[in-house]
Coordinates of C-alpha atoms in Angstrom, one line a residue:
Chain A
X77 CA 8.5 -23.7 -6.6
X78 CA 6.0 -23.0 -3.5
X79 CA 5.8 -20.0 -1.3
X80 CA 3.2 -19.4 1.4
X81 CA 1.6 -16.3 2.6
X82 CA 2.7 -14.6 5.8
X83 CA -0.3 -12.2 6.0
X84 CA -3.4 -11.9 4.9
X85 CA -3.4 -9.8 1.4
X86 CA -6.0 -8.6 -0.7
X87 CA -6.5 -10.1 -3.8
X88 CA -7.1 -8.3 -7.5
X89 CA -9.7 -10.7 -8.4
X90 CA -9.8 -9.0 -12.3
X91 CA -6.9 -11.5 -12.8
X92 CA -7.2 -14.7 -11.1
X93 CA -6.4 -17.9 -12.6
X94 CA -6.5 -21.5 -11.6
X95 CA -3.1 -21.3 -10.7
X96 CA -3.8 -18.9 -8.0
X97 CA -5.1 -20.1 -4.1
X98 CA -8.8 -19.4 -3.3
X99 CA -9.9 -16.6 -1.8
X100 CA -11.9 -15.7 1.0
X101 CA -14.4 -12.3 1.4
X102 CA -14.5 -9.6 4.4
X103 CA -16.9 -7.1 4.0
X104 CA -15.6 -3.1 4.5
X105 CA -17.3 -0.6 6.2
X106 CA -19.6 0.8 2.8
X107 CA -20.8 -2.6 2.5
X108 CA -18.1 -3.8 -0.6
X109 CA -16.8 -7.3 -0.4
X110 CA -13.5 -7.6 -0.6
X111 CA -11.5 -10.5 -1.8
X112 CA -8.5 -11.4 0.1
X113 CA -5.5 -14.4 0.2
X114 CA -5.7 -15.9 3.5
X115 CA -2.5 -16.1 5.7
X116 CA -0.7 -19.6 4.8
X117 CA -2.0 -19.5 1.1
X118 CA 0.2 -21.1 -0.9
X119 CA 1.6 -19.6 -4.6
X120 CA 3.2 -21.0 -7.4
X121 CA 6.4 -21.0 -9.9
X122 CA 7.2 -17.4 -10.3
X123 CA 4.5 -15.9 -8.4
X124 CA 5.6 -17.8 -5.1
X125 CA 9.4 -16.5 -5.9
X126 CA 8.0 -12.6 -6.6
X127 CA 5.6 -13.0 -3.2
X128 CA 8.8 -14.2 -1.1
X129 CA 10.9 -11.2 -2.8
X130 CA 8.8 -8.6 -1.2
X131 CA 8.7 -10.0 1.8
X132 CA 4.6 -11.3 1.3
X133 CA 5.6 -14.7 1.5
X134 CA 7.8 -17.4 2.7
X135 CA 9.6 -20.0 0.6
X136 CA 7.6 -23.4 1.4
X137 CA 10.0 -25.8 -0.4
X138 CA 14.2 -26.0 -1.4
X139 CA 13.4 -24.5 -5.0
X140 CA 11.9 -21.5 -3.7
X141 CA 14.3 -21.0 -1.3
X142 CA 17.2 -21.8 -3.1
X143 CA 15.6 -19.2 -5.8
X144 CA 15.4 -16.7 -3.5
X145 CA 19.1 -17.1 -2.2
X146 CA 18.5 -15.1 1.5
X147 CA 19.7 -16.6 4.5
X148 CA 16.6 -16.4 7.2
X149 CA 17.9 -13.3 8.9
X150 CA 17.8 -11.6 5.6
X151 CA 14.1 -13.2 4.8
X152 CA 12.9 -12.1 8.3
X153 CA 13.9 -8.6 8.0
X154 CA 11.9 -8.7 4.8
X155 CA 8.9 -10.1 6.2
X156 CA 8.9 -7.2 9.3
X157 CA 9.5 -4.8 6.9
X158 CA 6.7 -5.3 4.7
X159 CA 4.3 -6.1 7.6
X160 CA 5.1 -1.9 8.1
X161 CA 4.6 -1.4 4.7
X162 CA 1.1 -3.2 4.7
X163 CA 0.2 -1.3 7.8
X164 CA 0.8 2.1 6.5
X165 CA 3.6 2.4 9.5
X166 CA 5.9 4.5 7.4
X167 CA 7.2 7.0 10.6
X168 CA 10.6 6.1 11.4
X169 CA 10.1 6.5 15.2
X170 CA 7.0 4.2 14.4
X171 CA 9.1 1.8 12.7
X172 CA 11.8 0.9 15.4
X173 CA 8.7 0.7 17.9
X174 CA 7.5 -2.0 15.3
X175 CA 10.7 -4.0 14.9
X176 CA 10.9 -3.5 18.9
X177 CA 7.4 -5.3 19.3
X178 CA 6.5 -1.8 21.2
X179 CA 3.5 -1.6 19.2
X180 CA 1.5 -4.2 16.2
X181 CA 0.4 -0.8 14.2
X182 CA -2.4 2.0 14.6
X183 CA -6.4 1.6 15.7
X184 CA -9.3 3.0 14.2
X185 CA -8.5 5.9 16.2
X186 CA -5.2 6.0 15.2
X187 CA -2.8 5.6 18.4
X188 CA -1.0 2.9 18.8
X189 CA -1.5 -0.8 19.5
X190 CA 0.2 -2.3 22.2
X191 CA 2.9 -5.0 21.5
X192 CA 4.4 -7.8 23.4
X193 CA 6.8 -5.1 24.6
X194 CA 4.4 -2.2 25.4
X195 CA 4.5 -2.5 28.6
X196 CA 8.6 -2.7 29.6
X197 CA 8.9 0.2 26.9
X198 CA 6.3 2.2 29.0
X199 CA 8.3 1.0 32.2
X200 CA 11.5 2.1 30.5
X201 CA 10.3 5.2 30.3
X202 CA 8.8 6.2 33.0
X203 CA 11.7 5.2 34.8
X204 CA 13.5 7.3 32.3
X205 CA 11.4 10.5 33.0
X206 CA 11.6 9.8 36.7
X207 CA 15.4 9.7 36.9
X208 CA 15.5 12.9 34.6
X209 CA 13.1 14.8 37.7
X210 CA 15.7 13.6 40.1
X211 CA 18.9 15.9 37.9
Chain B
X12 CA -21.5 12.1 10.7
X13 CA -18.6 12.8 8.7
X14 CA -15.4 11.1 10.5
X15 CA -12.0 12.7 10.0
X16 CA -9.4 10.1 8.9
X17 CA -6.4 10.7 9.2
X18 CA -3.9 10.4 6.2
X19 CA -1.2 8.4 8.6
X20 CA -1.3 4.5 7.6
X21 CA -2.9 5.3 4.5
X22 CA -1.4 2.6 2.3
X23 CA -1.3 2.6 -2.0
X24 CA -0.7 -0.9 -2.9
X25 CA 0.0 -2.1 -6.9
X26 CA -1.2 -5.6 -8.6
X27 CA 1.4 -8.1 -8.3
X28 CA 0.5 -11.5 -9.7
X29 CA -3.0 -11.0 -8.1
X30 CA -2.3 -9.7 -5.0
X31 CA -2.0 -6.3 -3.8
X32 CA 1.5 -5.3 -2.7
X33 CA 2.2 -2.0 -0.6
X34 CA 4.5 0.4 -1.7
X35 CA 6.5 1.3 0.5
X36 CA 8.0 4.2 2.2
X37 CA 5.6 6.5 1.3
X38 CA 5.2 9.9 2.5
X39 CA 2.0 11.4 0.4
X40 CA -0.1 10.3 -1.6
X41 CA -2.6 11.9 -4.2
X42 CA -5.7 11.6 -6.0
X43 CA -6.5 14.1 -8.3
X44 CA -8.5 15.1 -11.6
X45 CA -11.7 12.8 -12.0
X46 CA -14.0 15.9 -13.3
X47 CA -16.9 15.2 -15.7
X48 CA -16.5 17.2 -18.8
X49 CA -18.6 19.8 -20.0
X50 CA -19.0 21.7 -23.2
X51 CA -19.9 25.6 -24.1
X52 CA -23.5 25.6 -25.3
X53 CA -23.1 29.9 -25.2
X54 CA -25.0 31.2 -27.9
X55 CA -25.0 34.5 -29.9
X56 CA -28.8 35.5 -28.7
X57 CA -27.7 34.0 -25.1
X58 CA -27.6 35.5 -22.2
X59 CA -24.4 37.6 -20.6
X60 CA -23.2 34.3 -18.8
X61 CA -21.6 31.9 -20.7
X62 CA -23.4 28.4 -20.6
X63 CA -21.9 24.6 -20.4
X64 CA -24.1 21.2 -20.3
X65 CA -22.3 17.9 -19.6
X66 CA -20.7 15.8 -22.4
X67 CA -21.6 13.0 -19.9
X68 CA -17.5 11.4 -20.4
X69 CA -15.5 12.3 -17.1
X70 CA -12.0 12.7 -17.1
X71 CA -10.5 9.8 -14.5
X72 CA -8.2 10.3 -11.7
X73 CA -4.4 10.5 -11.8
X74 CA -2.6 9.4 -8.5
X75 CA 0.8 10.3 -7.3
X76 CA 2.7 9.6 -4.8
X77 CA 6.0 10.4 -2.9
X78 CA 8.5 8.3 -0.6
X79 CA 11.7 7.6 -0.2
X80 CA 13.8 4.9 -2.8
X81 CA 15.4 2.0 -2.5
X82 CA 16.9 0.6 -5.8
X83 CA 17.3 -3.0 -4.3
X84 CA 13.4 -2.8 -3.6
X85 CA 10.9 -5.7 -5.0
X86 CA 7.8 -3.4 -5.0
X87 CA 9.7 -0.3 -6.5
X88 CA 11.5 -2.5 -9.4
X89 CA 8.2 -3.8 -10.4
X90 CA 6.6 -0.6 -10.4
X91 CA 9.9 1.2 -12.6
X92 CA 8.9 -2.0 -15.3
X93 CA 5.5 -0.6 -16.0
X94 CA 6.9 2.5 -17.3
X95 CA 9.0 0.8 -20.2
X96 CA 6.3 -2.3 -20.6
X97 CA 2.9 -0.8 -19.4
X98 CA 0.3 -3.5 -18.4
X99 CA -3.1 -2.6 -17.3
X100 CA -2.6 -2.7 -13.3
X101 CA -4.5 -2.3 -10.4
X102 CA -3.8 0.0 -7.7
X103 CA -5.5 -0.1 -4.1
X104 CA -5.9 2.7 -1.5
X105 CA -6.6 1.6 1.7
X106 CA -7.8 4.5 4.5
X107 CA -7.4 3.7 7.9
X108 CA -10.7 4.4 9.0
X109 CA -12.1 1.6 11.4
X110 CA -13.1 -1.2 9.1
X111 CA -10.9 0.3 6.4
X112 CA -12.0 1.4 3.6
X113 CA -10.8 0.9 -0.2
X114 CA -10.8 2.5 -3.3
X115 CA -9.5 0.2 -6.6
X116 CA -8.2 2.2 -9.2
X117 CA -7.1 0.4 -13.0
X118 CA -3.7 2.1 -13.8
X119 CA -2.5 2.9 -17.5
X120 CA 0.1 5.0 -17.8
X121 CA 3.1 5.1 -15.5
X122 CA 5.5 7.8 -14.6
X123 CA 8.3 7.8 -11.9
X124 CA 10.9 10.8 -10.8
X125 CA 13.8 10.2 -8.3
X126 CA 15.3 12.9 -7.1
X127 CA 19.0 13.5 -5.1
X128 CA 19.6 16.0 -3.0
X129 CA 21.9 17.0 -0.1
X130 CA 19.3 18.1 2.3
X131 CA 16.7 15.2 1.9
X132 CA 17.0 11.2 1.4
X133 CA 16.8 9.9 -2.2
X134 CA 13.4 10.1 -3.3
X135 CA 10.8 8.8 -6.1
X136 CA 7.5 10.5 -7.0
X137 CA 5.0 8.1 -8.6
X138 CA 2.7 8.7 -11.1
X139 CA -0.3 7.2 -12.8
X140 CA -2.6 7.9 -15.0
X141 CA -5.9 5.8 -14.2
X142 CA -8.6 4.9 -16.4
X143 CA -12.4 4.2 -16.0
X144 CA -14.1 5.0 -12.9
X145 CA -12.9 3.3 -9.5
X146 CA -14.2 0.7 -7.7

């Protein structure tokens, strides 16, 4: 059973075993190194079916998907919602401008980070605020 | 200079086979209770204020946290097994400042509320009782 990684996820390195992918380092603003999976990492037996299940992972071969029993829909939906999860997004407003590809999440400052649909929402409504001048 | 971070996208994420998992749909999270311990050393010939020195052990944290639940949920299942089989697990907080910072805390004890009610969504309150010092 084989699952890969959709995202990069930080690893707890107190229990690593062979069994697990290796992991890479980034270093955080205080100078602590932090291990993390890389994105396409690739998981094992009950691990990979656990990683797909919260929406970490995608099924890489039949066992794992057949494990798993979600059509792609229901795997995708998964996926976008833990990506929101993993990004602290937990407004609701914030959330449909995720699923919407308005925004990819927050900056350092905190406002939000354009999406492949930033600017036709923006267009959307300004023409929106426009038309509600003209009433 | 001190930065103010903002508590929006701050995300708690649990040890699942190795890798940190967000949990979602929080709305608070808390830290609270690391104090070192001190002991009276008052004495009948002391003075009018009471004395204490240090016992040098410090009480660790306890976090808790609050969000909405969803039965169906990976994350929230796994975290509901602790209680009735407690493993040593790993919890990560992860601030949004610009690099972001973490905190990883070694949970022992587990605790979870849910709570119905006609003015609110189903909810769950987390709680965990850490040990040693974070990381």
């Amino acid at each position: 059973m084989l699952a890969k990684l959709v995202l990069d996820q930080d690893a707890d390195t107190s229990k690593l075993t062979e069994l697990h992918p290796p992991v890479s380092w980034r270093k955080q603003k205080d100078g602590k190194l932090v291990a993390y999976f890389k994105t396409g990492s690739e998981f094992t037996g009950s691990q990979a079916l656990a990683l797909c299940r919260t929406g970490q992972a995608q099924p890489a071969d039949d066992e794992c998907a057949r494990a798993l029993n979600l059509n792609a829909t229901q795997i995708a939906v998964l996926q976008v919602d833990y990506q929101m999860d993993n990004l602290g997004i937990n407004l609701p407003d914030d959330r449909e401008l995720f699923r919407a590809g308005v925004i990819l999440g927050y900056d350092a400052k905190l406002q939000y980070k354009p999406g492949p649909n930033w600017d036709a929402y923006q267009a959307a409504k300004t023409a929106n605020e426009n038309d509600e001048d003209d009433i | 200079m001190a930065v103010k971070i903002k508590s929006k996208g701050t995300v708690l994420a649990m040890e699942i086979s190795s890798v940190y998992t967000a949990i979602p749909q929080l709305k608070s999270i808390s830290l609270s209770g690391e104090k070192s311990e001190t002991f009276d050393t008052t004495t009948l010939d002391g003075i009018a204020c009471k004395t204490k020195a240090p016992t040098g052990y410090v009480d660790p944290h306890s976090i808790s946290a609050d969000g909405f639940y969803d039965p169906d949920d990976t994350v929230m299942q796994a975290f509901l097994a602790l209680i009735l089989a407690p493993v040593v697990t790993n919890f990560k907080v992860t601030y949004t400042d610009s690099t972001p910072t973490s905190k990883i805390y070694i949970g022992a004890g587990f605790g979870a509320d849910i709570s119905v009610a006609m003015a609110d969504g189903v909810g769950i309150s987390y709680s965990i009782e850490c040990s040693g010092a974070p990381s």
